[in-house]
mmCIF file with all atom_site columns, C-alpha atoms in Angstrom:
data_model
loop_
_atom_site.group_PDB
_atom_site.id
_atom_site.type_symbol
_atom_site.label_atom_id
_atom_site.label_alt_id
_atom_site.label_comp_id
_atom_site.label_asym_id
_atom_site.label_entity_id
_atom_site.label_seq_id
_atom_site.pdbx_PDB_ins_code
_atom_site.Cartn_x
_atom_site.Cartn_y
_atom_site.Cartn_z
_atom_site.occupancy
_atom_site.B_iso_or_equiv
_atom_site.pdbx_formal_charge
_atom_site.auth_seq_id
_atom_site.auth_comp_id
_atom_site.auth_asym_id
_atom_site.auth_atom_id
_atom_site.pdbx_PDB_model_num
ATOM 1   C CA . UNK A 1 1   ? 8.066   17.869  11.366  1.00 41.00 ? 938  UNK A CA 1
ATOM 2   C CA . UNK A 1 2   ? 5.194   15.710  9.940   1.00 46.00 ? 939  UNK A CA 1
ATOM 3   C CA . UNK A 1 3   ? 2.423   17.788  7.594   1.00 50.00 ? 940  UNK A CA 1
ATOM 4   C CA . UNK A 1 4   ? -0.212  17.058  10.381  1.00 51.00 ? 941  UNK A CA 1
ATOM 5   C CA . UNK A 1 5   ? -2.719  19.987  10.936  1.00 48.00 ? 942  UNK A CA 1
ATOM 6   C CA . UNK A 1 6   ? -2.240  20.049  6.739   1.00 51.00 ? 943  UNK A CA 1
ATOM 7   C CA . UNK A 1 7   ? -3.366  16.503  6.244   1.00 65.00 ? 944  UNK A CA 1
ATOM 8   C CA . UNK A 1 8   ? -6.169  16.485  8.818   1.00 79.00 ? 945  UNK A CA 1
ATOM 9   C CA . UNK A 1 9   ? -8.467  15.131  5.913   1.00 92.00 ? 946  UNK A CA 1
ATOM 10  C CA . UNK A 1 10  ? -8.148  12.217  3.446   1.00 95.00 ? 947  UNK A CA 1
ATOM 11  C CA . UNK A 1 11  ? -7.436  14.668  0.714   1.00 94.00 ? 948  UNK A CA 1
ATOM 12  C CA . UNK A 1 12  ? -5.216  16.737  1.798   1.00 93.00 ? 949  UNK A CA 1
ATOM 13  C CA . UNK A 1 13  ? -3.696  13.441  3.024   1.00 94.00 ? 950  UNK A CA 1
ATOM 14  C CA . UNK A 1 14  ? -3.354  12.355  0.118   1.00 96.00 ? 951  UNK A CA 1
ATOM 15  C CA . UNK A 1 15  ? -2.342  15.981  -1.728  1.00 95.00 ? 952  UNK A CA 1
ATOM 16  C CA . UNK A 1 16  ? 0.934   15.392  0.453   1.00 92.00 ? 953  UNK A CA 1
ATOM 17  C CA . UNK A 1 17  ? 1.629   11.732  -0.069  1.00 94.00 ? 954  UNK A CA 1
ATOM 18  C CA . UNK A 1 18  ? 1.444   12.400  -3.985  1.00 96.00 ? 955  UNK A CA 1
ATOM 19  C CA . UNK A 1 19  ? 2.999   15.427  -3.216  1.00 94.00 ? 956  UNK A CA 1
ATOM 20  C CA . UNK A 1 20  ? 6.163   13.812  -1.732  1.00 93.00 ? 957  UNK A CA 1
ATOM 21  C CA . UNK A 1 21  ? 6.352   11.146  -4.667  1.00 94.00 ? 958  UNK A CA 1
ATOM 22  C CA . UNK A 1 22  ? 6.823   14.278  -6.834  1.00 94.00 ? 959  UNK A CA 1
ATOM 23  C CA . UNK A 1 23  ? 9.645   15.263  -5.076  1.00 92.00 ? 960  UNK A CA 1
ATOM 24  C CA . UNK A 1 24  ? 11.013  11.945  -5.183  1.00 90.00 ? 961  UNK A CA 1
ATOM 25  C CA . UNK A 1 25  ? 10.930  11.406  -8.668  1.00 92.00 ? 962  UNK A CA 1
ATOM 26  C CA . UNK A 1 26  ? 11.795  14.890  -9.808  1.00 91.00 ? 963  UNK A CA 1
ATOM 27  C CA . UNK A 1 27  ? 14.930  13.865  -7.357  1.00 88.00 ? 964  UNK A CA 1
ATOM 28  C CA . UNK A 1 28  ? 14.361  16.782  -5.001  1.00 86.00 ? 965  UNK A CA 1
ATOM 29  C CA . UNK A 1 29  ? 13.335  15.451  -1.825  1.00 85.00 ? 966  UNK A CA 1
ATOM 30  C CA . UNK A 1 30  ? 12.719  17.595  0.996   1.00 83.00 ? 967  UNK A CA 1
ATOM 31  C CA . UNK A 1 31  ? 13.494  14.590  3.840   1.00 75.00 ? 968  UNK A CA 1
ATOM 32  C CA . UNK A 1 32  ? 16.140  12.401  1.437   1.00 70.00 ? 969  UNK A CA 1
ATOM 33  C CA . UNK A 1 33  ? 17.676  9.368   3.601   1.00 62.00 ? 970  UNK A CA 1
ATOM 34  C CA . UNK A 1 34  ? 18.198  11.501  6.447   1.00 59.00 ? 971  UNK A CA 1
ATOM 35  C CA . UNK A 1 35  ? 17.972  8.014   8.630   1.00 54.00 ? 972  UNK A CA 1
ATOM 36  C CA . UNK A 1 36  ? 20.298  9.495   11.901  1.00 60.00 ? 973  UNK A CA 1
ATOM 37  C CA . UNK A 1 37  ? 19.383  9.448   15.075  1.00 62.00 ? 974  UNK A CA 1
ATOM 38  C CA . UNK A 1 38  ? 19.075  12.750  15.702  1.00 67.00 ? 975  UNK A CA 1
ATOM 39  C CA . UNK A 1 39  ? 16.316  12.905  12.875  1.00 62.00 ? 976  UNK A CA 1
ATOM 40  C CA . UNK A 1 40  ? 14.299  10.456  15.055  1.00 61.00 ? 977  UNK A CA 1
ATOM 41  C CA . UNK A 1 41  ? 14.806  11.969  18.198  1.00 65.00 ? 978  UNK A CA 1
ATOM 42  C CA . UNK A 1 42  ? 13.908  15.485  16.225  1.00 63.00 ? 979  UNK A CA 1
ATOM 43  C CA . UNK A 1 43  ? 10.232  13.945  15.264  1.00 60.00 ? 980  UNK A CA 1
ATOM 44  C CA . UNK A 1 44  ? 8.580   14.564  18.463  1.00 62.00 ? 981  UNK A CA 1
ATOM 45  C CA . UNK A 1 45  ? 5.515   12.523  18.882  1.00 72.00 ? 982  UNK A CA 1
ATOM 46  C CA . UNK A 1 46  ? 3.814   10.386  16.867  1.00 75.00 ? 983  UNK A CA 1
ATOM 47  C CA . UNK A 1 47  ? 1.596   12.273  14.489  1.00 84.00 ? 984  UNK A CA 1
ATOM 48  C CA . UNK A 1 48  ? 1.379   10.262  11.657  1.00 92.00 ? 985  UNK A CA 1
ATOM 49  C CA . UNK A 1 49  ? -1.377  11.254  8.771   1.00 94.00 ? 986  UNK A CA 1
ATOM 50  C CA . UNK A 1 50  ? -1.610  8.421   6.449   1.00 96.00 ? 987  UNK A CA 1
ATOM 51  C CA . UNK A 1 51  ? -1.267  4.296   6.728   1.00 98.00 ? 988  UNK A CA 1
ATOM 52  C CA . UNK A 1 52  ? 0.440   2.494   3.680   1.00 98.00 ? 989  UNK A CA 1
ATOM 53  C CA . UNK A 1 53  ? 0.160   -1.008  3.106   1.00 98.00 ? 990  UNK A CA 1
ATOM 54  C CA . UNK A 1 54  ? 2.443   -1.957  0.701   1.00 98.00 ? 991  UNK A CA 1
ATOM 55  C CA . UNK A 1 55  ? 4.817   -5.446  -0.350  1.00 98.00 ? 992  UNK A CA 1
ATOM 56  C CA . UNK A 1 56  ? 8.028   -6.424  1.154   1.00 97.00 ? 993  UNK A CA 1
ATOM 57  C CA . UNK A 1 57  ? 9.512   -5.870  -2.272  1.00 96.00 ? 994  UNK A CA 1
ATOM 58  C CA . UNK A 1 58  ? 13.526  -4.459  -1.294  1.00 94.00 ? 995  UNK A CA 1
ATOM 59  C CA . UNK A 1 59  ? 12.705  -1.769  -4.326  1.00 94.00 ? 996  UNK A CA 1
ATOM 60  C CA . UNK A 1 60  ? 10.255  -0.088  -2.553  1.00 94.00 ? 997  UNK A CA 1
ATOM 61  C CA . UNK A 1 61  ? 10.852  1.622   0.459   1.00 93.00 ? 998  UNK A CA 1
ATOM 62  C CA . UNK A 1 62  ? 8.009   3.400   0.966   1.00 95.00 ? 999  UNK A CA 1
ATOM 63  C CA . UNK A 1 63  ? 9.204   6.577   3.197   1.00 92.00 ? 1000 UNK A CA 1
ATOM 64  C CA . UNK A 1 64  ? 11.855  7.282   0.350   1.00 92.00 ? 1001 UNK A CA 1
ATOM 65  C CA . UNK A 1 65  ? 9.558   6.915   -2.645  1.00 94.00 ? 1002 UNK A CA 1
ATOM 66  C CA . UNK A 1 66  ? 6.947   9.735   -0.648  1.00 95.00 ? 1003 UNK A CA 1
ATOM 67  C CA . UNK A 1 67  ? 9.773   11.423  0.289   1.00 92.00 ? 1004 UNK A CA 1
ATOM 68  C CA . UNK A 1 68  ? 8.751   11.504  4.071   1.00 91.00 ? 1005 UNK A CA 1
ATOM 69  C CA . UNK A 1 69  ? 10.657  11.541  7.637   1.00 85.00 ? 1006 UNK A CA 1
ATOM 70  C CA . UNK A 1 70  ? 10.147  10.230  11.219  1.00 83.00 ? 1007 UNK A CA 1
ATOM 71  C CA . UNK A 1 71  ? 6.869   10.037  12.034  1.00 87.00 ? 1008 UNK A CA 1
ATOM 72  C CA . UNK A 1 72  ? 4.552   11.161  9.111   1.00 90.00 ? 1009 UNK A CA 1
ATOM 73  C CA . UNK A 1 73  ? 3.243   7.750   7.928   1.00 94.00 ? 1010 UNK A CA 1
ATOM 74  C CA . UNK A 1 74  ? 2.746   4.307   9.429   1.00 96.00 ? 1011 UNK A CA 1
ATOM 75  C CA . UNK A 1 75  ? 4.001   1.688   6.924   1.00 97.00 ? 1012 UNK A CA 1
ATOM 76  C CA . UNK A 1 76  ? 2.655   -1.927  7.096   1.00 98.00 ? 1013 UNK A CA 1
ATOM 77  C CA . UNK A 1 77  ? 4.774   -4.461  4.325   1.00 98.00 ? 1014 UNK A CA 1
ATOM 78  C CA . UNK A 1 78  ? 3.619   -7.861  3.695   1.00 98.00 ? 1015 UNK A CA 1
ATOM 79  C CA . UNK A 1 79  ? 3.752   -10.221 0.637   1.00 97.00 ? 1016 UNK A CA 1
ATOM 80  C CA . UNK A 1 80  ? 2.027   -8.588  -2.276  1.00 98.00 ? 1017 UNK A CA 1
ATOM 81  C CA . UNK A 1 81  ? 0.446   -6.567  0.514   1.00 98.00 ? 1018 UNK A CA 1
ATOM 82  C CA . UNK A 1 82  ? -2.101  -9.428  1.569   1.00 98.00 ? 1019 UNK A CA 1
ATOM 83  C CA . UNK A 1 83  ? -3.882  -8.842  4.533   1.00 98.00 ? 1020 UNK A CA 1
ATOM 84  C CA . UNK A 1 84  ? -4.271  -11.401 8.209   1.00 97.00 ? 1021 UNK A CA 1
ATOM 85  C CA . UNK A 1 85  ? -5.514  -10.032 11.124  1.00 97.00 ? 1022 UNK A CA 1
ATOM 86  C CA . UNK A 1 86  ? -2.939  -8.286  12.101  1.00 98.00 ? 1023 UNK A CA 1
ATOM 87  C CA . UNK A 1 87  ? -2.654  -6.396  9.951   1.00 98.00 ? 1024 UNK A CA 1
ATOM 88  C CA . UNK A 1 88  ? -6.015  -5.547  9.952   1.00 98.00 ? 1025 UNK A CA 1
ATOM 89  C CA . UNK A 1 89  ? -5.841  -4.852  13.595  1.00 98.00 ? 1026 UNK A CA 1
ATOM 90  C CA . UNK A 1 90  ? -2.805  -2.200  12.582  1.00 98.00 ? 1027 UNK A CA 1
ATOM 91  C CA . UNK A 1 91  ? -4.421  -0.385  10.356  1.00 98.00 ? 1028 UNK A CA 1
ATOM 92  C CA . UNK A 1 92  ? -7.496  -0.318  12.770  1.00 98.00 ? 1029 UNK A CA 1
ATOM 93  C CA . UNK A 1 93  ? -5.434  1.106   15.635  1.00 97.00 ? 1030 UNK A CA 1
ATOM 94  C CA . UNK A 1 94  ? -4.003  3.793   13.799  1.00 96.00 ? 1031 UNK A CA 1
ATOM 95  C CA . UNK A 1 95  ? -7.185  5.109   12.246  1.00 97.00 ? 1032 UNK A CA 1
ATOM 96  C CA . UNK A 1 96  ? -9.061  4.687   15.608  1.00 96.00 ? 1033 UNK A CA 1
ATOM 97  C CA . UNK A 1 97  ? -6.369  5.728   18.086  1.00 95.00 ? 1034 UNK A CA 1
ATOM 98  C CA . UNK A 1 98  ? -3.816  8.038   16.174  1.00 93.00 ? 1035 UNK A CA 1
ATOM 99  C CA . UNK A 1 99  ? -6.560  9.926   13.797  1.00 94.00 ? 1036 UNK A CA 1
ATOM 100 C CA . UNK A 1 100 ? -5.286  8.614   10.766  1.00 96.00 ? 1037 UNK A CA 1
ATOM 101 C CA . UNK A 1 101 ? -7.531  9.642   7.822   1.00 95.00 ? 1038 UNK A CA 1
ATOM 102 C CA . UNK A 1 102 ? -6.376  7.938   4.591   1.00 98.00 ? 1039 UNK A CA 1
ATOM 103 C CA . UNK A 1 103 ? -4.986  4.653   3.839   1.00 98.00 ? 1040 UNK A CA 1
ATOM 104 C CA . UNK A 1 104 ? -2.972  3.253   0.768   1.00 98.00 ? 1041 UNK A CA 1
ATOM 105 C CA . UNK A 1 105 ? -2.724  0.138   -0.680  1.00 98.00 ? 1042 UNK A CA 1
ATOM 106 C CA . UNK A 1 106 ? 0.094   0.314   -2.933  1.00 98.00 ? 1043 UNK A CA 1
ATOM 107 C CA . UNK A 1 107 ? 1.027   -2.274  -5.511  1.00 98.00 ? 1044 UNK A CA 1
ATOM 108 C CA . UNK A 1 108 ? 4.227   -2.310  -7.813  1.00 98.00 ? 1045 UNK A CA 1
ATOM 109 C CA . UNK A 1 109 ? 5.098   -3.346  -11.096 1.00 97.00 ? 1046 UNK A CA 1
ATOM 110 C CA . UNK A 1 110 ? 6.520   -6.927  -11.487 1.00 96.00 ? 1047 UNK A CA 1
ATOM 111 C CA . UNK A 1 111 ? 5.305   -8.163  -8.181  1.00 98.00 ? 1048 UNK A CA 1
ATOM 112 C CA . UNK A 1 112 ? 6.820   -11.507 -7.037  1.00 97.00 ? 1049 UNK A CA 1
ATOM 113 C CA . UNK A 1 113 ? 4.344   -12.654 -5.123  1.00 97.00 ? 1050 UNK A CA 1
ATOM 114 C CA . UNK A 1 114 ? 1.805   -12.280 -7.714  1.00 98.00 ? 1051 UNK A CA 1
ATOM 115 C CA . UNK A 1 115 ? 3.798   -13.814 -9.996  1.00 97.00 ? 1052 UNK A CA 1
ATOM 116 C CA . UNK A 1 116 ? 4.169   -17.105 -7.954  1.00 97.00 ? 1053 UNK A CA 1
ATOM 117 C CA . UNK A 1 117 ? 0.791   -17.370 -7.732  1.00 98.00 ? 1054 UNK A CA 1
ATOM 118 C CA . UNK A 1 118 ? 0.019   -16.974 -11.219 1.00 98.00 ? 1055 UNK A CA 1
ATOM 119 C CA . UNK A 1 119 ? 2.604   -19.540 -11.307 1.00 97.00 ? 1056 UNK A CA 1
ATOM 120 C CA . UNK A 1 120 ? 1.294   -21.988 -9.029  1.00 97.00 ? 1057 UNK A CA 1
ATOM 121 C CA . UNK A 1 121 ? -2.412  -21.524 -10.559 1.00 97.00 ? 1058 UNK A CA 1
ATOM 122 C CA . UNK A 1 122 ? -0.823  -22.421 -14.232 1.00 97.00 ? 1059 UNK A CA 1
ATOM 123 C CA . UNK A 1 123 ? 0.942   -25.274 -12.647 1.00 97.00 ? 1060 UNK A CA 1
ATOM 124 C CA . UNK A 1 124 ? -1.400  -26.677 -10.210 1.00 96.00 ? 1061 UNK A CA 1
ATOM 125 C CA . UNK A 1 125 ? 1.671   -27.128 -7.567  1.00 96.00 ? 1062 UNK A CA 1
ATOM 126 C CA . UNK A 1 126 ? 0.850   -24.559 -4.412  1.00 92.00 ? 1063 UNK A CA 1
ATOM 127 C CA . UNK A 1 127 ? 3.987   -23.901 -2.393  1.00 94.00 ? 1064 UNK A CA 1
ATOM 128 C CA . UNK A 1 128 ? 4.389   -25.128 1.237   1.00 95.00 ? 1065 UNK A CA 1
ATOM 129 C CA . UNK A 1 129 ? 4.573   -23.431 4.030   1.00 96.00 ? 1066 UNK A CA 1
ATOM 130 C CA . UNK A 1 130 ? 3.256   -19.814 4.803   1.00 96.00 ? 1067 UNK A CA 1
ATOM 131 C CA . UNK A 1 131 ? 3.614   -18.819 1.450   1.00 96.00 ? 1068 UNK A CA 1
ATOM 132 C CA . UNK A 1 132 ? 0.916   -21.178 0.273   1.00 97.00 ? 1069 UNK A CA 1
ATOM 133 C CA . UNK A 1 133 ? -1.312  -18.712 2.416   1.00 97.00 ? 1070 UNK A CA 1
ATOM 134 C CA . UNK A 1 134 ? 0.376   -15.334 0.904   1.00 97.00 ? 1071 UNK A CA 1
ATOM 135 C CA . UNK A 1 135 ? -0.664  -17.111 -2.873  1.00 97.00 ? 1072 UNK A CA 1
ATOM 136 C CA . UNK A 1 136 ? -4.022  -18.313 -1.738  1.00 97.00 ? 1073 UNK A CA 1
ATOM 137 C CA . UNK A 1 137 ? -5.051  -14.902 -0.441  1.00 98.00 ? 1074 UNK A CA 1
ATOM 138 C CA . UNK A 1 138 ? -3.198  -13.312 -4.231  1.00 98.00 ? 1075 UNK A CA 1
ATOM 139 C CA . UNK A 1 139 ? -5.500  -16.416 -6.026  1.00 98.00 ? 1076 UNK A CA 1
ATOM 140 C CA . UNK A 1 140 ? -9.034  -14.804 -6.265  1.00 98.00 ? 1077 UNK A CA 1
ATOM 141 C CA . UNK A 1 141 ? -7.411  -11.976 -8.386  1.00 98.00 ? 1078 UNK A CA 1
ATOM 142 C CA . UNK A 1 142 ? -5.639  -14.480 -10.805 1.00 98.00 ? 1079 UNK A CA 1
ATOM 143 C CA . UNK A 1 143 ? -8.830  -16.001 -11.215 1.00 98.00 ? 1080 UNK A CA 1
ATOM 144 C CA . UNK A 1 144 ? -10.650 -13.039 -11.968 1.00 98.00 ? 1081 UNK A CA 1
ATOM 145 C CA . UNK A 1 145 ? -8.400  -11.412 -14.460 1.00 98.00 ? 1082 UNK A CA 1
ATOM 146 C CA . UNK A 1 146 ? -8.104  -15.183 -15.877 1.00 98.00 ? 1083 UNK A CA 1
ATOM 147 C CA . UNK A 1 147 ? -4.902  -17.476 -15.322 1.00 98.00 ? 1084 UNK A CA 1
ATOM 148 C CA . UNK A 1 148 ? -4.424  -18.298 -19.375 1.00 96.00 ? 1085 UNK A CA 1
ATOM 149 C CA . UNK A 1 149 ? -4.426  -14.637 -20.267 1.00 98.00 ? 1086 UNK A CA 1
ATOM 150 C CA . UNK A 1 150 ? -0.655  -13.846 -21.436 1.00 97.00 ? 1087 UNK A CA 1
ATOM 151 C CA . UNK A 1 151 ? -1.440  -10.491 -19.226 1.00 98.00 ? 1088 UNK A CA 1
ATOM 152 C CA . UNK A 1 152 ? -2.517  -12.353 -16.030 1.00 98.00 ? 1089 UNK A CA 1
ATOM 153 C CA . UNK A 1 153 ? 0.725   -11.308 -14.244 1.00 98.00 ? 1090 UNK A CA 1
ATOM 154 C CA . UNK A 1 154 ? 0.107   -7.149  -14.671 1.00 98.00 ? 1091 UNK A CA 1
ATOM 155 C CA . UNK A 1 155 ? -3.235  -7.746  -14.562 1.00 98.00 ? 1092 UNK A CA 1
ATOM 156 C CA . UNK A 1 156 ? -3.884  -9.544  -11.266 1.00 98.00 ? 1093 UNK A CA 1
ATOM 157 C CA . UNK A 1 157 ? -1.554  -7.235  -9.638  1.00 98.00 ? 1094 UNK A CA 1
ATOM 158 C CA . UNK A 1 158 ? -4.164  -4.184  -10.093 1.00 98.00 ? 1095 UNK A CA 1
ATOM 159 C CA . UNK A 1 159 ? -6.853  -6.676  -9.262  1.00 98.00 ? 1096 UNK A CA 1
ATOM 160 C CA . UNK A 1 160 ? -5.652  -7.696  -6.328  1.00 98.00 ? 1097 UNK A CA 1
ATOM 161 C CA . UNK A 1 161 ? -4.505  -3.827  -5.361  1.00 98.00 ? 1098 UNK A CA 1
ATOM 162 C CA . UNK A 1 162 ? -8.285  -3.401  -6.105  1.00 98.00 ? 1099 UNK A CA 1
ATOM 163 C CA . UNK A 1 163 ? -9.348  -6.294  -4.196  1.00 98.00 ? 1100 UNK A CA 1
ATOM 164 C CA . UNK A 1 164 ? -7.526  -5.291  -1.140  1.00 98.00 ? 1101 UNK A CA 1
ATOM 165 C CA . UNK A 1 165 ? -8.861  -1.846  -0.906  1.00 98.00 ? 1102 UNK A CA 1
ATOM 166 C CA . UNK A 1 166 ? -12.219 -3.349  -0.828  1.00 98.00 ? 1103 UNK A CA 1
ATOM 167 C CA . UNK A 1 167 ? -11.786 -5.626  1.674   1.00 98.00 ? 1104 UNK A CA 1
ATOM 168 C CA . UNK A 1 168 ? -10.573 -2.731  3.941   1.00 98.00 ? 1105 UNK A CA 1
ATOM 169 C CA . UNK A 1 169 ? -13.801 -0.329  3.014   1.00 98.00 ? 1106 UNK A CA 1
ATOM 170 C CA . UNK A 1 170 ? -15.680 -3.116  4.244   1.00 98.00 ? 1107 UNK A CA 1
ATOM 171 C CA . UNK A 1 171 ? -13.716 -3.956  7.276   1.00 98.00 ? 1108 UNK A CA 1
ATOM 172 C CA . UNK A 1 172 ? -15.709 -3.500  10.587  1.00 96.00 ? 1109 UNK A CA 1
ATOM 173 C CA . UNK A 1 173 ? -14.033 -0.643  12.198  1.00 97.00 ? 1110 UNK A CA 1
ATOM 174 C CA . UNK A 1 174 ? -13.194 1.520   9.118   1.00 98.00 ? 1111 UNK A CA 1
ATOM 175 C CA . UNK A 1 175 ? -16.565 0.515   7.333   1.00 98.00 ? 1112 UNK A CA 1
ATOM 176 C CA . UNK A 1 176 ? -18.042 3.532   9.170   1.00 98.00 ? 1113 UNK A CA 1
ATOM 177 C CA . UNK A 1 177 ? -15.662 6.160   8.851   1.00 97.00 ? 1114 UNK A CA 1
ATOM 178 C CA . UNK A 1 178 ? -14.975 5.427   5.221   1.00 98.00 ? 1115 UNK A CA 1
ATOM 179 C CA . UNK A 1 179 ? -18.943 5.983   4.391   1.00 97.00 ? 1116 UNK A CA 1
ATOM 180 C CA . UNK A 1 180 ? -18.646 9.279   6.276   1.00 97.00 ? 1117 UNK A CA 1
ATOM 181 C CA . UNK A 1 181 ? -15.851 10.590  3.746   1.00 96.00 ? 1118 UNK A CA 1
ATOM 182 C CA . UNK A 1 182 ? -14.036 10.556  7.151   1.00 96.00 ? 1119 UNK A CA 1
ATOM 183 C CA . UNK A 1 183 ? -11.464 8.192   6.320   1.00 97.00 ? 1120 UNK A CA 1
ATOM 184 C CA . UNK A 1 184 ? -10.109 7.282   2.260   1.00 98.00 ? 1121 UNK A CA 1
ATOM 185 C CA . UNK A 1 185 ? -8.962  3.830   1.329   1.00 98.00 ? 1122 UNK A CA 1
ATOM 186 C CA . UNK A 1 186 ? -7.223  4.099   -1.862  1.00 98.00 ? 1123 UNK A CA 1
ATOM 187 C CA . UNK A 1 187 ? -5.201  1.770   -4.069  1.00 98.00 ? 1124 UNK A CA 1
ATOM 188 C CA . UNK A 1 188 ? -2.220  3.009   -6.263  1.00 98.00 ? 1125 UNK A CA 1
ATOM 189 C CA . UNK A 1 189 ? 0.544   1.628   -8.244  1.00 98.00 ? 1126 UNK A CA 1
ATOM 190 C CA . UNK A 1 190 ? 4.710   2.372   -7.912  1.00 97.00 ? 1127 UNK A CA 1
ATOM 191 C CA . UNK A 1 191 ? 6.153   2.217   -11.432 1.00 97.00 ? 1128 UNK A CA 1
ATOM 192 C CA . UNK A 1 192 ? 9.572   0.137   -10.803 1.00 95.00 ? 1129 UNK A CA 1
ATOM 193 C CA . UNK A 1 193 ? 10.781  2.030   -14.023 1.00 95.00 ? 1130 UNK A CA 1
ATOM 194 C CA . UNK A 1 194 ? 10.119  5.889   -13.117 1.00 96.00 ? 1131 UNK A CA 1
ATOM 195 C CA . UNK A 1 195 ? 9.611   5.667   -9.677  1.00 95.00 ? 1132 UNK A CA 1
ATOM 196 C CA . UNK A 1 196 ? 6.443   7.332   -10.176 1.00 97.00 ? 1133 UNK A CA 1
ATOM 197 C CA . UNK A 1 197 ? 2.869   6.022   -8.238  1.00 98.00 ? 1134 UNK A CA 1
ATOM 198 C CA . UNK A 1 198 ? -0.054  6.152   -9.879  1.00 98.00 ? 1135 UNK A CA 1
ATOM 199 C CA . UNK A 1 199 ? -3.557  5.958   -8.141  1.00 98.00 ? 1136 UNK A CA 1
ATOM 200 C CA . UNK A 1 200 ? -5.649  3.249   -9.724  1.00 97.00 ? 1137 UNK A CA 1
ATOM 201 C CA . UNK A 1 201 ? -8.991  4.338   -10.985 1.00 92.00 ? 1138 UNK A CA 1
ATOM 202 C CA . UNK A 1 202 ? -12.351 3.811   -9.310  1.00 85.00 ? 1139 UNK A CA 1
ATOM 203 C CA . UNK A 1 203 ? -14.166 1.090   -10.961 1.00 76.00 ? 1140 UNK A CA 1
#
């Protein structure tokens, strides 16, 4: 069953995420890819304790790298983890209506997406399509870090991780809870190489 009366506040929330990346990387998971059926059907209701919002990236799959089962974590993927309204409106509902008190953004090393827009910044050639969005919403933290520095790649992926998490804090509906220490937005970083996550530091 999900840690819920546990991780009833963002830091115990958080305690257990971390927790469960341990586990993972130590390569004793409590949950491992116990993906049957009857796991599902044995998770009872939905009592989920923490929100990740993390990239689409196939080497990061975020219940196995926290080591958690059916129905302790909501996991929103997108591009580089960019936000729409959507997925705004997600992460909304499941702080608002499921009592969800911490949410992580959660970058990785060697992003893609960042790495096309760094790409199409140096080049001057933005993709077509709906990816030119995903890079335009990734572009601010290019700029910021600088697109000539030979670092802009690693660089603009914490920046953006950082950029993200801000733009949640300041979203309408969380805004509130966040001031009250009722709700944590945090950013963190999954080391492709160890397997490890890493929370980013408070600027």
């Amino acid at each position: 069953m999900p840690p819920t009366a546990a991780a009833r506040t963002p830091r115990a929330a958080l305690a257990e995420l971390l927790a469960g990346n341990r586990r993972f990387v130590s390569g004793q998971p409590v949950h491992g890819h116990d993906v049957t059926a009857a796991a599902a059907v044995a998770s009872g209701d939905q009592q989920p304790y923490a929100v990740l919002l993390g990239c689409i990236d196939s080497r990061v799959p975020l219940e196995a790298i926290f080591d958690q089962t059916f129905g302790s974590i909501c996991v929103i993927r997108t591009g580089a983890h960019v936000l729409d309204r959507a997925v705004c409106g997600s992460i909304e509902y499941v702080v608002g209506q499921l009592g969800v008190r911490l949410v992580m953004v959660l970058g990785h090393e060697r992003c893609g997406a960042v790495g096309s827009a760094v790409d199409a910044l140096r080049s001057g050639r933005r993709p077509g399509g709906s990816l030119r969005y995903v890079v335009d919403r990734i572009a601010p933290a290019v700029h910021e870090v600088g697109v000539d520095d030979p670092d802009a790649h690693p660089l603009a992926i914490r920046r953006h991780v950082r950029r993200t998490v801000a733009t949640l804090r300041a979203d309408d509906l969380l805004a509130g809870p966040v001031t009250a220490g009722e709700v944590a937005v945090v950013g963190a970083l999954y080391d492709l190489a160890t397997g490890e996550v890493a929370l980013l530091p408070e600027e």
